[in-house]
Every structure is written in C-alpha cells, then in structure tokens.
Coordinates of C-alpha atoms and ligand atoms in Angstrom, one line a residue:
X20 CA 5.6 62.7 23.7
X21 CA 1.9 63.6 23.0
X22 CA 0.7 64.4 19.5
X23 CA -0.4 67.9 18.4
X24 CA -2.3 68.8 15.4
X25 CA -3.9 72.0 14.0
X26 CA -5.7 73.5 11.0
X27 CA -6.5 76.9 9.7
X28 CA -8.2 77.5 6.3
X29 CA -11.6 77.2 4.7
X30 CA -12.4 73.6 5.4
X31 CA -14.2 72.4 8.5
X32 CA -11.3 71.8 11.0
X33 CA -12.9 68.9 12.9
X34 CA -12.4 66.1 10.4
X35 CA -8.8 67.2 9.8
X36 CA -8.1 67.3 13.5
X37 CA -9.7 63.9 14.3
X38 CA -7.9 62.1 11.4
X39 CA -4.6 63.8 12.4
X40 CA -5.0 62.7 16.0
X41 CA -5.7 59.2 15.0
X42 CA -2.4 59.2 13.0
X43 CA -0.5 60.7 16.0
X44 CA -2.1 58.5 18.6
X45 CA 1.1 56.4 18.6
X46 CA 2.7 59.3 20.5
X47 CA 0.4 59.0 23.4
X48 CA -3.1 57.8 24.0
X49 CA -4.3 58.4 27.5
X50 CA -6.5 61.4 26.7
X51 CA -7.5 63.5 23.7
X52 CA -9.0 66.9 23.1
X53 CA -9.7 69.6 20.6
X54 CA -10.5 73.3 20.5
X55 CA -12.6 74.7 17.6
X56 CA -12.7 78.4 16.9
X57 CA -16.0 79.6 15.6
X58 CA -16.9 82.9 17.1
X59 CA -16.0 81.6 20.5
X60 CA -13.8 78.6 21.4
X61 CA -15.4 75.2 21.9
X62 CA -13.2 72.8 23.8
X63 CA -13.9 69.1 24.0
X64 CA -11.6 66.8 25.9
X65 CA -11.8 63.3 27.5
X66 CA -9.7 60.7 29.2
X67 CA -9.2 57.9 26.7
X68 CA -8.5 57.5 23.0
X69 CA -9.4 59.6 20.0
X70 CA -12.4 57.3 19.4
X71 CA -13.7 58.3 22.9
X72 CA -13.3 61.9 22.0
X73 CA -15.3 61.3 18.8
X74 CA -18.0 59.6 20.8
X75 CA -18.1 62.5 23.3
X76 CA -18.7 65.2 20.7
X77 CA -21.8 63.6 19.1
X78 CA -24.5 66.2 19.0
X79 CA -22.1 69.0 20.0
X80 CA -21.2 72.0 17.9
X81 CA -18.0 70.9 16.1
X82 CA -18.1 73.7 13.4
X83 CA -15.1 76.0 12.8
X84 CA -12.4 76.4 10.2
X85 CA -9.7 76.9 12.8
X86 CA -8.8 74.3 15.4
X87 CA -6.2 72.5 17.4
X88 CA -6.1 69.0 18.8
X89 CA -4.0 66.9 21.2
X90 CA -3.4 63.3 22.1
X91 CA -1.7 62.9 25.5
X92 CA 0.9 60.8 27.2
X93 CA 0.6 62.1 30.8
X94 CA 3.6 63.7 32.4
X95 CA 2.1 66.1 34.9
X96 CA -1.1 64.9 36.4
X97 CA -3.0 61.6 35.9
X98 CA -4.9 61.0 32.7
X99 CA -8.4 62.5 33.2
X100 CA -10.7 64.9 31.5
X101 CA -9.4 68.0 33.3
X102 CA -5.7 67.3 32.7
X103 CA -6.4 66.6 29.0
X104 CA -5.4 69.3 26.6
X105 CA -6.3 71.9 25.2
X106 CA -5.9 74.2 28.3
X107 CA -7.6 77.5 28.4
X108 CA -6.1 80.5 30.4
X109 CA -8.1 81.7 33.4
X110 CA -10.0 84.4 31.6
X111 CA -10.5 82.4 28.4
X112 CA -8.2 84.5 26.3
X113 CA -5.7 81.8 25.3
X114 CA -6.0 78.2 24.4
X115 CA -2.9 76.0 24.3
X116 CA -1.9 72.5 23.4
X117 CA 1.6 71.4 24.2
X118 CA 4.0 68.5 23.7
X119 CA 7.0 68.5 26.1
X120 CA 7.7 69.5 29.7
X121 CA 7.9 72.9 31.3
X122 CA 10.5 72.1 33.9
X123 CA 10.1 75.3 35.9
X124 CA 6.3 75.1 35.9
X125 CA 6.1 74.9 39.7
X126 CA 8.0 78.2 40.3
X127 CA 5.9 79.9 37.5
X128 CA 2.7 78.5 38.9
X129 CA 3.5 79.9 42.4
X130 CA 4.1 83.3 41.0
X131 CA 0.9 83.2 39.0
X132 CA -1.0 82.1 42.1
X133 CA 0.5 85.1 43.9
X134 CA -0.9 87.3 41.1
X135 CA -4.4 85.8 41.6
X136 CA -4.5 83.0 39.1
X137 CA -6.1 79.7 40.0
X138 CA -5.6 76.4 38.3
X139 CA -8.1 73.7 37.3
X140 CA -5.6 71.0 36.2
X141 CA -2.3 69.7 37.5
X142 CA -0.6 70.2 34.2
X143 CA 2.4 72.4 33.3
X144 CA 0.6 73.4 30.2
X145 CA -2.1 75.3 32.0
X146 CA 0.7 77.2 33.7
X147 CA 1.9 78.2 30.3
X148 CA -1.6 79.3 29.2
X149 CA -1.9 81.5 32.2
X150 CA 1.6 82.9 31.9
X151 CA 0.9 84.0 28.4
X152 CA -2.4 85.6 29.4
X153 CA -0.8 87.3 32.4
X154 CA 2.0 88.8 30.2
X155 CA -0.6 89.7 27.5
X156 CA -2.8 91.6 29.9
X157 CA -0.1 93.4 31.9
X158 CA 1.8 94.4 28.8
X159 CA -1.2 95.3 26.6
X160 CA 0.6 93.7 23.7
X161 CA -0.3 91.4 20.8
X162 CA -0.8 87.7 21.3
X163 CA 2.4 86.9 19.4
X164 CA 4.5 89.1 21.6
X165 CA 2.9 87.6 24.7
X166 CA 3.7 84.1 23.5
X167 CA 7.3 85.0 22.7
X168 CA 7.9 86.8 26.0
X169 CA 6.3 83.9 27.9
X170 CA 8.5 81.4 26.2
X171 CA 11.6 83.3 27.2
X172 CA 10.6 82.6 30.8
X173 CA 10.1 78.9 30.3
X174 CA 12.7 76.2 31.0
X175 CA 12.0 72.9 29.2
X176 CA 10.8 71.5 26.0
X177 CA 7.8 72.4 23.9
X178 CA 6.0 72.0 20.7
X179 CA 2.9 74.1 21.0
X180 CA -0.1 75.7 19.3
X181 CA -1.8 78.7 20.8
X182 CA -5.0 80.5 19.8
X183 CA -6.2 83.8 21.2
X184 CA -9.9 85.0 21.3
X185 CA -8.8 88.6 20.5
X186 CA -7.0 87.5 17.3
X187 CA -9.3 84.8 16.1
X188 CA -7.9 84.3 12.6
X189 CA -4.5 83.0 13.6
X190 CA -2.7 80.1 15.2
X191 CA 0.7 80.7 16.9
X192 CA 3.1 77.7 16.8
X193 CA 6.4 77.4 18.6
X194 CA 9.0 74.8 19.1
X195 CA 11.9 74.0 21.4
X196 CA 12.9 70.4 21.8
X197 CA 9.6 68.8 20.6
X198 CA 8.9 68.4 16.9
X199 CA 6.5 70.5 14.9
X200 CA 5.8 70.5 11.2
X201 CA 3.6 73.0 9.3
X202 CA 2.0 71.8 6.0
X203 CA 1.5 74.5 3.4
X204 CA -1.7 74.2 1.4
X205 CA -3.6 76.6 -0.9
X206 CA -5.2 79.1 1.5
X207 CA -4.7 76.7 4.4
X208 CA -2.1 75.5 6.8
X209 CA -1.8 72.3 8.8
X210 CA 0.2 71.7 11.9
X211 CA 1.4 68.4 13.4
X212 CA 4.0 66.7 15.5
X213 CA 5.1 64.8 12.4
X214 CA 4.2 64.8 8.8
X215 CA 1.7 61.9 8.9
X216 CA -1.5 63.9 9.5
X217 CA -0.4 66.4 6.8
X218 CA 0.6 64.2 3.9
X219 CA -3.0 63.6 2.5
X220 CA -3.5 67.3 2.1
X221 CA -0.1 68.6 0.9
X222 CA 3.5 67.5 0.5
X223 CA 5.0 71.0 1.1
X224 CA 6.1 71.3 4.6
X225 CA 8.1 73.6 6.9
X226 CA 10.0 71.9 9.8
X227 CA 10.2 74.3 12.7
X228 CA 13.6 74.6 14.4
X229 CA 14.2 75.1 18.1
X230 CA 13.3 78.6 19.2
X231 CA 11.2 79.2 16.1
X232 CA 7.8 80.9 16.4
X233 CA 5.3 80.8 13.4
X234 CA 2.4 83.2 13.3
X235 CA -0.1 81.8 10.8
X236 CA -3.4 82.9 9.3
X237 CA -5.1 81.0 6.5
X238 CA -3.3 83.2 3.9
X239 CA 0.0 84.0 5.6
X240 CA 2.8 82.6 7.6
X241 CA 5.5 84.6 9.3
X242 CA 8.4 82.9 10.9
X243 CA 10.7 84.4 13.6
X244 CA 12.8 83.5 16.5
X245 CA 11.6 83.9 20.1
X246 CA 13.7 87.0 20.2
X247 CA 11.9 88.5 17.2
X248 CA 14.5 88.0 14.5
X249 CA 12.8 87.4 11.1
X250 CA 13.4 84.0 9.5
X251 CA 12.8 82.8 5.9
X252 CA 10.6 79.7 6.0
X253 CA 12.2 76.8 4.2
X254 CA 9.5 74.8 2.4
X255 CA 10.5 71.2 1.8
X256 CA 8.9 68.5 -0.3
X257 CA 7.8 65.4 1.6
X258 CA 8.6 62.0 0.1
X259 CA 5.8 60.0 1.9
X260 CA 3.0 58.0 0.5
X261 CA -0.4 57.9 2.2
X262 CA -0.5 54.1 1.7
X263 CA 2.6 53.8 3.9
X264 CA 0.7 55.1 6.9
X265 CA -2.4 53.0 6.6
X266 CA -3.0 49.4 7.7
X267 CA -3.4 48.1 4.2
X268 CA -5.6 45.1 5.1
X269 CA -3.6 44.0 8.1
X270 CA -5.3 43.7 11.6
X271 CA -2.6 45.8 13.2
X272 CA 0.2 48.2 12.1
X273 CA 2.7 46.0 13.9
X274 CA 1.8 42.9 11.8
X275 CA 1.9 45.1 8.6
X276 CA 5.3 46.4 9.7
X277 CA 6.7 42.9 10.5
X278 CA 5.5 41.7 7.0
X279 CA 7.0 44.8 5.3
X280 CA 10.6 43.9 6.4
X281 CA 11.7 42.3 3.1
X282 CA 10.7 45.5 1.4
X283 CA 11.9 47.9 4.0
X284 CA 15.4 46.3 4.1
X285 CA 15.5 46.6 0.3
X286 CA 14.6 50.3 0.8
X287 CA 17.5 50.6 3.2
X288 CA 19.8 49.1 0.6
X289 CA 18.6 51.3 -2.2
X290 CA 21.3 53.3 -3.8
X291 CA 23.8 52.0 -1.3
X292 CA 24.3 48.3 -1.8
X293 CA 25.6 47.8 -5.3
X294 CA 26.1 44.1 -5.4
X295 CA 27.0 44.1 -9.2
X296 CA 29.7 46.7 -8.6
X297 CA 30.7 44.8 -5.5
X298 CA 30.4 48.1 -3.6
X299 CA 28.8 49.9 -0.7
X300 CA 28.0 53.6 -0.8
X301 CA 26.9 55.5 2.3
X302 CA 26.8 59.1 1.0
X303 CA 25.6 60.5 4.4
X304 CA 28.8 59.6 6.1
X305 CA 31.2 60.1 3.2
X306 CA 32.4 63.5 4.6
X307 CA 33.3 62.0 8.0
X308 CA 34.9 58.8 6.6
X309 CA 38.5 60.0 7.2
X310 CA 37.6 60.4 10.9
X311 CA 35.9 57.0 10.9
X312 CA 39.0 55.4 9.4
X313 CA 41.3 56.9 12.1
X314 CA 38.9 56.5 15.0
X315 CA 40.1 54.6 18.0
X316 CA 36.7 54.0 19.5
X317 CA 33.0 54.1 18.6
X318 CA 30.3 54.9 21.2
X319 CA 26.8 53.9 20.3
X320 CA 23.9 55.5 22.1
X321 CA 20.2 54.8 21.9
X322 CA 17.1 53.7 23.9
X323 CA 14.8 50.7 23.9
X324 CA 15.0 48.8 20.7
X325 CA 17.5 51.2 19.1
X326 CA 19.8 50.3 22.0
X327 CA 19.5 46.7 21.1
X328 CA 20.4 47.5 17.5
X329 CA 23.4 49.3 18.9
X330 CA 24.4 46.1 20.7
X331 CA 24.4 44.2 17.4
X332 CA 26.5 47.2 16.1
X333 CA 29.1 46.5 18.8
X334 CA 29.6 42.9 17.6
X335 CA 29.7 44.2 14.0
X336 CA 32.2 47.0 14.4
X337 CA 34.5 44.9 16.5
X338 CA 34.3 41.8 14.3
X339 CA 34.4 43.4 10.9
X340 CA 36.2 46.8 11.4
X341 CA 38.3 45.9 14.4
X342 CA 37.1 49.1 16.1
X343 CA 36.6 49.0 19.9
X344 CA 32.9 49.8 20.5
X345 CA 30.9 50.7 23.5
X346 CA 27.1 50.8 23.7
X347 CA 25.4 53.0 26.2
X348 CA 21.8 53.8 27.1
X349 CA 21.5 57.4 26.1
X350 CA 19.9 58.2 29.5
X351 CA 22.8 56.8 31.5
X352 CA 25.5 58.2 29.2
X353 CA 24.3 61.8 29.6
X354 CA 24.4 61.6 33.4
X355 CA 27.4 59.5 33.9
X356 CA 30.1 62.1 33.2
X357 CA 31.4 59.9 30.4
X358 CA 35.0 60.3 29.1
X359 CA 34.6 61.4 25.5
X360 CA 37.6 62.1 23.3
X361 CA 37.6 64.4 20.2
X362 CA 38.6 61.4 18.1
X363 CA 35.6 59.4 19.3
X364 CA 32.8 58.6 16.9
X365 CA 29.4 58.7 18.6
X366 CA 26.6 56.9 16.7
X367 CA 23.1 57.9 17.9
X368 CA 20.4 55.4 16.8
X369 CA 16.8 56.4 16.9
X370 CA 13.7 55.4 14.9
X371 CA 11.9 58.6 15.7
X372 CA 14.9 60.9 15.7
X373 CA 13.2 62.7 18.6
X374 CA 14.0 60.7 21.8
X375 CA 14.9 63.3 24.4
X376 CA 17.6 61.3 26.2
X377 CA 19.3 60.5 22.9
X378 CA 19.2 64.2 21.9
X379 CA 20.7 65.2 25.2
X380 CA 23.4 62.6 24.9
X381 CA 24.2 63.9 21.4
X382 CA 24.6 67.4 22.8
X383 CA 27.1 66.1 25.4
X384 CA 29.1 64.3 22.8
X385 CA 29.2 67.4 20.6
X386 CA 30.3 69.6 23.4
X387 CA 33.2 67.2 24.0
X388 CA 34.2 67.6 20.4
X389 CA 33.3 64.0 19.2
X390 CA 32.0 63.4 15.7
X391 CA 28.4 62.4 16.0
X392 CA 26.6 60.3 13.4
X393 CA 22.9 59.6 13.4
X394 CA 21.0 56.5 12.3
X395 CA 17.4 57.6 12.1
X396 CA 14.2 56.6 10.4
X397 CA 12.1 59.8 10.4
X398 CA 13.4 62.1 7.8
X399 CA 13.7 65.7 8.9
X400 CA 13.5 64.8 12.6
X401 CA 15.6 66.5 15.3
X402 CA 18.5 64.0 15.6
X403 CA 19.5 64.1 11.9
X404 CA 19.5 67.9 12.2
X405 CA 21.7 67.8 15.3
X406 CA 24.3 65.4 14.1
X407 CA 27.5 65.9 11.9
X408 CA 26.5 63.2 9.5
X409 CA 24.2 60.3 9.2
X410 CA 22.4 57.5 7.5
X411 CA 18.6 57.3 7.2
X412 CA 17.2 53.8 7.6
X413 CA 14.4 54.5 5.1
X414 CA 12.2 51.8 6.6
X415 CA 9.1 54.0 6.0
X416 CA 6.8 55.2 8.7
X417 CA 6.6 52.8 11.7
X418 CA 3.3 53.3 13.6
X419 CA 3.1 50.3 15.9
X420 CA 4.6 51.4 19.2
X421 CA 6.7 48.2 19.4
X422 CA 9.5 48.7 16.9
X423 CA 10.0 45.9 14.3
X424 CA 11.0 47.1 10.8
X425 CA 12.9 50.0 12.2
X426 CA 15.1 47.6 14.2
X427 CA 16.0 45.5 11.2
X428 CA 16.6 48.6 9.1
X429 CA 19.0 50.0 11.9
X430 CA 20.8 46.7 12.0
X431 CA 21.1 46.7 8.2
X432 CA 22.6 50.2 8.3
X433 CA 25.0 49.1 11.0
X434 CA 26.0 46.1 9.0
X435 CA 26.7 48.2 5.9
X436 CA 28.7 50.7 8.0
X437 CA 30.8 48.0 9.6
X438 CA 31.5 46.3 6.3
X439 CA 32.5 49.6 4.7
X440 CA 34.7 50.6 7.6
X441 CA 36.3 47.2 7.7
X442 CA 37.3 47.6 4.1
X443 CA 38.4 51.2 4.4
X444 CA 40.4 50.4 7.4
X445 CA 42.0 47.5 5.5
X446 CA 41.0 44.9 8.1
X447 CA 38.5 43.1 6.0
X448 CA 39.8 41.3 2.9
X449 CA 38.0 41.6 -0.4
X450 CA 36.9 38.0 -0.4
X451 CA 35.2 38.3 3.0
X452 CA 33.8 41.7 2.2
X453 CA 32.1 40.3 -1.0
X454 CA 30.9 37.2 0.7
X455 CA 29.2 39.2 3.5
X456 CA 27.9 41.8 1.0
X457 CA 26.3 38.9 -0.8
X458 CA 24.9 37.4 2.4
X459 CA 23.4 40.8 3.3
X460 CA 21.8 41.2 -0.1
X461 CA 20.0 37.8 0.4
X462 CA 18.4 38.9 3.7
X463 CA 15.1 40.3 2.2
X464 CA 14.4 37.0 0.4
X465 CA 15.2 35.0 3.5
X466 CA 12.9 37.1 5.6
X467 CA 10.1 36.5 3.1
X468 CA 10.8 32.7 3.6
X469 CA 10.5 33.1 7.4
X470 CA 7.3 35.1 7.1
X471 CA 5.7 32.1 5.2
X472 CA 5.9 30.2 8.5
X473 CA 3.7 32.7 10.3
X474 CA 0.9 30.1 10.8
X475 CA 3.3 27.7 12.5
X476 CA 4.5 30.5 14.8
X477 CA 0.8 31.3 15.6
X478 CA 0.3 27.7 16.6
X479 CA 3.2 27.8 19.1
X480 CA 2.0 31.1 20.5
X481 CA -1.3 29.5 21.4
X482 CA 0.4 27.0 23.7
X483 CA 2.2 29.7 25.7
X484 CA 0.0 32.7 25.7
X485 CA -0.9 32.1 29.4
X486 CA 2.7 31.8 30.6
X487 CA 3.6 34.3 33.3
X488 CA 7.3 34.5 32.4
X489 CA 9.5 33.8 29.5
X490 CA 13.3 33.6 29.2
X491 CA 15.2 34.4 26.0
X492 CA 18.7 33.1 25.5
X493 CA 21.3 33.8 22.7
X494 CA 25.0 34.0 22.3
X495 CA 27.3 36.3 20.4
X496 CA 25.4 38.2 17.6
X497 CA 22.2 36.6 18.9
X498 CA 22.4 37.8 22.5
X499 CA 21.0 41.3 21.5
X500 CA 18.3 39.4 19.6
X501 CA 17.4 37.6 22.9
X502 CA 17.0 41.0 24.6
X503 CA 14.9 42.3 21.7
X504 CA 12.7 39.2 21.7
X505 CA 12.1 39.6 25.4
X506 CA 11.4 43.3 25.1
X507 CA 8.8 42.7 22.3
X508 CA 7.0 40.3 24.4
X509 CA 7.0 42.5 27.5
X510 CA 5.9 45.6 25.5
X511 CA 2.8 44.2 23.9
X512 CA 1.7 41.2 25.9
X513 CA 2.6 42.4 29.4
X514 CA 4.3 39.0 30.1
X515 CA 7.4 39.3 32.1
X516 CA 10.3 38.3 29.9
X517 CA 14.1 38.5 30.3
X518 CA 16.8 38.2 27.7
X519 CA 20.2 36.7 28.8
X520 CA 23.4 35.7 27.2
X521 CA 22.9 31.9 27.1
X522 CA 26.1 31.2 29.1
X523 CA 24.9 33.5 31.9
X524 CA 21.9 31.3 32.5
X525 CA 23.9 29.2 35.0
X526 CA 24.6 32.3 37.0
X527 CA 21.0 33.0 38.1
X528 CA 18.2 32.5 35.6
X529 CA 18.5 28.7 35.7
X530 CA 17.0 28.9 39.2
X531 CA 13.7 30.0 37.6
X532 CA 13.4 27.1 35.2
X533 CA 10.7 24.5 35.7
X534 CA 8.0 22.9 33.5
X535 CA 6.1 26.2 33.4
X536 CA 8.9 28.3 32.1
X537 CA 9.1 28.7 28.3
X538 CA 12.7 29.3 27.2
X539 CA 13.2 30.8 23.8
X540 CA 16.7 29.8 22.6
X541 CA 18.1 31.4 19.5
X542 CA 20.4 28.7 18.3
X543 CA 21.3 29.1 14.7
X544 CA 24.5 27.5 13.4
X545 CA 27.5 29.5 14.2
X546 CA 30.7 29.1 16.1
X547 CA 29.0 28.8 19.5
X548 CA 26.4 26.3 18.3
X549 CA 27.8 23.4 20.3
X550 CA 27.7 25.6 23.4
X551 CA 24.2 26.6 23.0
X552 CA 23.1 23.0 22.4
X553 CA 24.6 22.3 25.8
X554 CA 22.5 25.2 27.2
X555 CA 19.4 23.7 25.7
X556 CA 20.2 20.4 27.4
X557 CA 20.6 22.2 30.7
X558 CA 17.1 23.7 30.3
X559 CA 15.6 20.3 29.4
X560 CA 17.3 18.6 32.3
X561 CA 15.3 21.0 34.5
X562 CA 12.1 20.3 32.6
X563 CA 12.0 23.7 31.0
X564 CA 10.0 24.1 27.8
X565 CA 12.4 25.0 24.9
X566 CA 11.2 27.0 21.8
X567 CA 14.3 27.1 19.6
X568 CA 15.0 29.3 16.7
X569 CA 17.3 27.2 14.5
X570 CA 18.9 27.0 11.1
X571 CA 16.6 25.2 8.6
X572 CA 17.2 21.5 8.7
X573 CA 18.8 21.3 12.1
X574 CA 17.8 17.9 13.3
X575 CA 19.9 17.9 16.4
X576 CA 18.0 20.7 18.2
X577 CA 14.7 19.5 16.7
X578 CA 15.3 16.3 18.6
X579 CA 15.8 18.2 21.9
X580 CA 13.6 21.2 21.8
X581 CA 9.8 21.2 22.3
X582 CA 9.2 23.4 19.3
X583 CA 11.5 24.8 16.6
X584 CA 11.1 27.8 14.4
X585 CA 13.4 27.6 11.4
X586 CA 15.3 30.4 9.6
X587 CA 17.3 29.9 6.4
X588 CA 21.0 29.2 6.7
X589 CA 23.1 32.4 6.8
X590 CA 26.4 33.8 8.0
X591 CA 26.4 34.8 11.7
X592 CA 26.9 38.4 10.7
X593 CA 23.4 38.7 9.2
X594 CA 21.7 36.2 11.6
X595 CA 20.2 38.9 13.9
X596 CA 18.2 40.2 10.9
X597 CA 16.7 36.8 10.4
X598 CA 16.3 35.4 13.9
X599 CA 14.5 38.5 15.2
X600 CA 11.6 38.0 12.8
X601 CA 10.1 34.8 14.3
X602 CA 10.4 36.4 17.8
X603 CA 8.5 39.5 16.6
X604 CA 5.7 37.2 15.3
X605 CA 5.7 35.1 18.4
X606 CA 5.1 38.3 20.6
X607 CA 2.5 39.6 18.2
X608 CA 0.4 36.4 18.2
X609 CA 0.7 36.0 21.9
X610 CA -0.4 39.7 22.5
X611 CA -3.4 39.2 20.1
X612 CA -4.4 36.0 22.0
X613 CA -4.2 37.9 25.3
X614 CA -6.5 40.6 23.8
X615 CA -3.9 43.3 24.3
X616 CA -3.8 46.5 22.3
X617 CA -0.9 45.5 20.1
X618 CA -0.3 48.9 18.4
X619 CA -0.8 51.0 21.5
X620 CA 0.4 49.1 24.5
X621 CA -0.5 50.5 27.9
X622 CA 1.8 53.2 29.3
X623 CA 4.1 53.3 26.3
X624 CA 4.5 55.8 23.5
X625 CA 6.4 55.6 20.3
X626 CA 8.2 58.9 20.5
X627 CA 9.6 59.6 24.0
X628 CA 10.3 63.3 24.0
X629 CA 10.5 63.5 27.8
X630 CA 13.5 62.6 29.9
Ligands
G6P706 C1 10.1 54.1 22.9 C2 9.5 53.1 21.9 C3 10.4 52.1 21.5 C4 11.7 52.7 21.0 C5 12.3 53.7 22.0 C6 13.5 54.5 21.4 O1 10.3 53.4 24.1 O2 8.3 52.6 22.4 O3 9.9 51.3 20.5 O4 12.7 51.7 20.7 O5 11.3 54.6 22.5 O6 12.9 55.3 20.4 P1 13.7 55.8 19.2 O7 12.7 56.6 18.4 O8 14.8 56.7 19.7 O9 14.3 54.7 18.5

C-alpha cells in the first residue's frame, strides 16, 4: 500500500505534494514525509498523518520546485519518524520513496553491511537507496543506470521515485507490481500512486507498466524498460472530475459514498442496461461470451468486501445462469494448489484493481489457461490490464477505506452478468429476464428511498454504540449481506461483529445470545422468510436484541423485533443491493458516535498492495 507523489516543474512543489498526500492518505496513514530539492535535499518526515507532517514543517525551508512525498502503511519496521519515507542513501546521494515490498531485502542488506553500509531504519526501502548508491559509486555510472541495475537485483514489488544530488533536475520513477501514474503538464510532470492527486493539474496521464522506468525532467520524459529498451510513452486522457474526489459538504467520504449509491448504480448501468430495448450490453466481455456460454464452472476471487460481492455472485450465477460457481479468497486460492481447467472462467473482483493477492491469483489462473475476467472500479489499474476481458463498475472514486458504493456497483455488475449469461445460455426465459431487468432498473430509486430513513437509523445506532459484540444473520442472497454488514461494523467502529447464515445460528452463535447482544437480522420477504422469522423468535426467546431489516410494511417482524429498518419491496435477486444500505449507515453512525476515524480506520488501508 502506501501512497507516493512527486512533482517536477516551475511551481513550488510543497503544496502539490501535501495536497497529493492528502488525496492518497487512504492508502496508508501511519507516517508521512517529503523531500524537497532546492540546491540540497530537505527531508521532513513524521509518524502520524499528513496534517502532522504539515505541522512539523512550520517555520522550515519548504522551497523547491522538485519534490517527492510518501504516506506510509508500515510493512517493515514500526511506524515512527525514522522508518517514515523518504529514505536517503548513506552518503546522501539518493533519496527514495517506495510503495511495495523488497522481498530479498535482508540478503541485500547483509551484503551492503559487508561493504561498509550502515542503516538507520528497519525498512526495506533504505536497503534499496543504499543498493542504488553502492552500484552508482562502484560503477561510476549515471543515476538512471544505477537505478535500473539495482532493480534487476530486487525481488518484490515497487512503485518508486528516486532523486539524485548529482543530477538535481530529474526524478526517476519505476514500477513493478505497485501502481504509478505520471501526469503530463506544460513544462511540468506529476507523479502519484493513482490519478487523484494529478487530476486538478492535468488530465493527460501515462500509466507505467511493470518493469517500466521513466526518467523525467521538467521538460522531458524518457521511458524505457529496466533492461534499457526504449518505450513510447502512451498518453491517455483521464475521465475524472475533481468534485468526485472531494467531500462535497459531507462529514466523511464514507457518508458521501453511501449517499452516492443511487447515482453510482445508475453510472454502472450507463450504456449497458437498455430497459426500453429490453436488453443488456456488456461490451467488455463480448469477446469472451462464447467461452462464458460454454463454461462448466465460474471461480470468483477477491478479498474483503469484494469477496462478499463474489458470494452474492455465486447465488446469482447459479440461480440465473445455472452455472456452478465457487468463490475463493484470492489469498487462499493462490496458495492452495487449486484445480483450474482451461474451460474455467475466473472472475476477479477488486475495487482498486491493485490488490496484490488478487493479482497473484489472476496470474495463477492465467498460467492454468483459464479465461480471466476483471470487475474493477479504478480505470487503468493493474487488474484490468492483466485480465482477458472485464467490466468496469464505474462507481467513481471511492476514498473511504470501508467500501460501500464499490460493493453495490460490483453486485450490480454481477447481476447484469448473471442475467445476460442466463439468457445467452437459454436457461432464463424472456419473461423472467425482463422482470428482473426491470427490478434491477428500480434499484437506484429504491436506494434513494432507504437513504431518506437515515435519521431513524441514526437513532437506532445511538442505542447500541456501546455494545461490545454484534451478530448479523441472513439467508440465501442475504447471507453475504450479513457478512458485509458485520465487516463494515468491525472495520470502522472496532466492535467485534460476526456474520452468519441464519440457520447456522443454532450450531454455535446462539450460545452468545443474551440481553446485551444486538442481533441484526436481514429478513426481507423471500422464500426463506418463514424460516428467518423462526430464527428471530429463537433470538428473542433468549432475550437477544433484534434489529431487523425488513420489507416495507412487514407487520409480523415489526411485532417481534426491537427495531426495524425498512427497505422497499423487491425481488430476492436485487435484495442485497438494498439491504446492505441500512447496514452501511448503521456502522457509519455507530463509528461516528464512538469517535472513530471513519474514513481512515486504524491499521487498515484501502489498496492492499502487499501480500
Ligand atoms: C482492503 C480494503 C477493503 C477492500 C479490500 C479488497 O482491505 O480496506 O475495503 O474490500 O482491501 O480491495 P479491492 O480493492 O481488491 O476490492
């Protein structure tokens, strides 16, 4: 994870770096630092957030038109001032910021120690800085060659920016495994882990590919591979609006993103769901459709919330397209020696498109010859570039670390895919297809209706913000929603919460239920409604507190539950998209009441680019 940012041009670099770091803080926020080149190199770095860094540089020299900055999620070495980036090489020749992990750092470090180098920090990045310096001094070569040669000795992942005191007018950027984007301005260049720090200056960007090295001055950019083959930079136009990455009057990005869901789902539909033509178009998977039609199995891989979306996908593909589907944590899949057939379709789901475990699982699936499809939110990220085909969720930038609108967009895409496949595989009749298409098209309006109850949800949250544990129960399509509801609460409020299939309650969790245990039951009207009503009675018989998410007008559960949160009536197939919204709000309000940092919960990061 970690966010990196850089600037070279005629402006003062400091404001660009600080603003950029604030935008990238979702990637890691345990320490932050900058290096400014102005004659010499001034490095400022502190444990804490970007605002702590700003505080620490008051009255310091922050001038310079070249600079690099870093916001850290610690991998090697605890978060403290010394381990914070940038790292300078022993003799002060090179300064490096790095996102990723140098896996062979310990071996490299021993060799450098043997050659007389000493280390101030515990980081793998300082090893890299010294390795570059060592190669530079011994070889008497240019900074660029030293960086490239050093990178050939490195095992692991990196997005990095390097400056050299002997070649003050340039920044060297390199990427392998961790993302890096370069913004192209007039006589200036911007560097960042994603496009959000760049968009307010330019919408022309170059996405670096693995093994690319860019040598950049304010007036020139030369791109090559680590092994010195010249490359032609491909400048792309960004379709991103600055308003999308600001809070827009909301207290937190997470709240903004929850409230954006009617719009974001409409954006996911755009150009795809043609209700008038009674059709669905998913251009990104068109070319692999024959393989999808003939597939015998789908394997869905993802992590965190994306894995939960995958679980909904399993119900959808089996129900609507009659396609056997397995859902795997990407991290387990890659190490489990999975049996993958050439005919398999592997769907990788990822908001960021950068999750290291998901990328590694994709590689494995490709090696086995399977067709790999990506469902990603961040346009131009690594996963869409690694997959055979894909569908962007187009939910817009998601900045709150806890995923909300990306989840509903992922589930929307999966629903569209399952409907399309059901039809193409001739297992879903026209009538049902159209009915479900229609149901799906109504989701944005129904979400808007749910959001109108946010004050009621806030009231309920006040009653349980001190609870030490929560249980979430759901059946069928709503079981993954129970998992997602529990994850949201854990992530941002630090309350222990577990999601369970409601029927499993009697095999263990029921032992936990007493008058102090809030049980959130997702119990909208579907074919297992009667069964979940029985589960609610079982909780009440043990004096548990029931907060039920029900279909609007449900008087039966209202009579049993302590509190009900209503969602509009809908078909079970689209019910995850609706029922998850009150759970997102419940977690949000509880976290705010507990005074937690909602957008940047402790220990978490949004883009997990380490294994
Ligand atoms: C992190 C984030 C989660 C996210 C997960 C997978 O843990 O905090 O919100 O669900 O990574 O990320 P991805 O970008 O692959 O969806």
